[in-house]
């Protein structure tokens, strides 16, 4: 304990040794804090952010275990953190590569307050396709993978691995084309498959007016956290199924609002961070 106490003492003496040292160390802390803040903003709502939250959780458990003296738990958490980071780099290699490529192409985007995210582009594509298909009563069934994998259902479809665009979604569901039956599954920023089979809901509470597409959307929402939307080929009505909830006959505006509320974790109309610090966040 004496060694650690002397190290701690020397550390704090170094920080407060002179006014210049205080200034430099304070500036260092502010810069690091701001960079961490910007990184969190960039990763907010992505799968990598979920990973980071899990790592922080394990680190907190390890710290608590060290304080209390739970040696075995502390050892296990240390192993999980050590090997978990290596496993995470392998699992999330595509997302990490995509983020690094984005930063490499546009270095300034890291410091920008507002950027067009992949979720925003996905929402725009979905809204554009539904605007076209709904008035023309073109039936559609699209599932968007969230945190739970849809690999079981992806394996039943025809692989596409294509960028998500409104035009492509429209073309897939044009009647009497090879890909129009079944579901489109979106994984990450790509259309993974078309013609995929989804599990049908067994619920007796579903109205008889809803067909196979609606039952498939509800069935998938009961088993996973995927977001699924349907365009009825009989009425053109727009529906969304998510975590067991089913919203039917939505307007285009309501459809877009639902997508945003689920796919994007927005800080609605929040003022800039420096305004909040000085108490200027509230409008008069």
PDB file of C-alpha atoms in Angstrom, residues 5 9 14 16 20 38 55 59 71 84 94-95 98 105 111 122 163 179-180 183 190-191 201 222 236 251 256:
ATOM      1  CA  UNK A   5       0.274   5.814  -1.842  1.00  0.00           C
ATOM      2  CA  UNK A   9       1.034  11.455  -4.030  1.00  0.00           C
ATOM      3  CA  UNK A  14       2.879  16.677 -10.613  1.00  0.00           C
ATOM      4  CA  UNK A  16      -0.576  20.873  -9.202  1.00  0.00           C
ATOM      5  CA  UNK A  20       1.359  26.202 -15.969  1.00  0.00           C
ATOM      6  CA  UNK A  38     -17.859  13.427 -30.000  1.00  0.00           C
ATOM      7  CA  UNK A  55     -17.703  -3.344 -21.959  1.00  0.00           C
ATOM      8  CA  UNK A  59     -15.547  -2.867 -16.158  1.00  0.00           C
ATOM      9  CA  UNK A  71     -11.343 -12.202  -6.247  1.00  0.00           C
ATOM     10  CA  UNK A  84     -13.907  -9.987 -25.270  1.00  0.00           C
ATOM     11  CA  UNK A  94     -17.092  -4.560 -41.003  1.00  0.00           C
ATOM     12  CA  UNK A  95     -18.568  -1.782 -38.816  1.00  0.00           C
ATOM     13  CA  UNK A  98     -16.726   1.328 -42.351  1.00  0.00           C
ATOM     14  CA  UNK A 105     -12.693  10.237 -46.505  1.00  0.00           C
ATOM     15  CA  UNK A 111     -16.034  17.050 -35.416  1.00  0.00           C
ATOM     16  CA  UNK A 122     -32.310   3.911 -44.485  1.00  0.00           C
ATOM     17  CA  UNK A 163     -27.216  -0.952 -50.798  1.00  0.00           C
ATOM     18  CA  UNK A 179     -38.319 -11.460 -56.053  1.00  0.00           C
ATOM     19  CA  UNK A 180     -41.676  -9.942 -55.097  1.00  0.00           C
ATOM     20  CA  UNK A 183     -39.777 -10.575 -47.211  1.00  0.00           C
ATOM     21  CA  UNK A 190     -27.479  -3.584 -46.912  1.00  0.00           C
ATOM     22  CA  UNK A 191     -30.445  -5.491 -48.274  1.00  0.00           C
ATOM     23  CA  UNK A 201     -48.081 -15.339 -35.781  1.00  0.00           C
ATOM     24  CA  UNK A 222     -43.100 -11.505 -31.360  1.00  0.00           C
ATOM     25  CA  UNK A 236     -52.331   0.066 -49.877  1.00  0.00           C
ATOM     26  CA  UNK A 251     -50.096   7.906 -42.994  1.00  0.00           C
ATOM     27  CA  UNK A 256     -41.757   8.225 -40.996  1.00  0.00           C
TER      28      UNK A 256
END
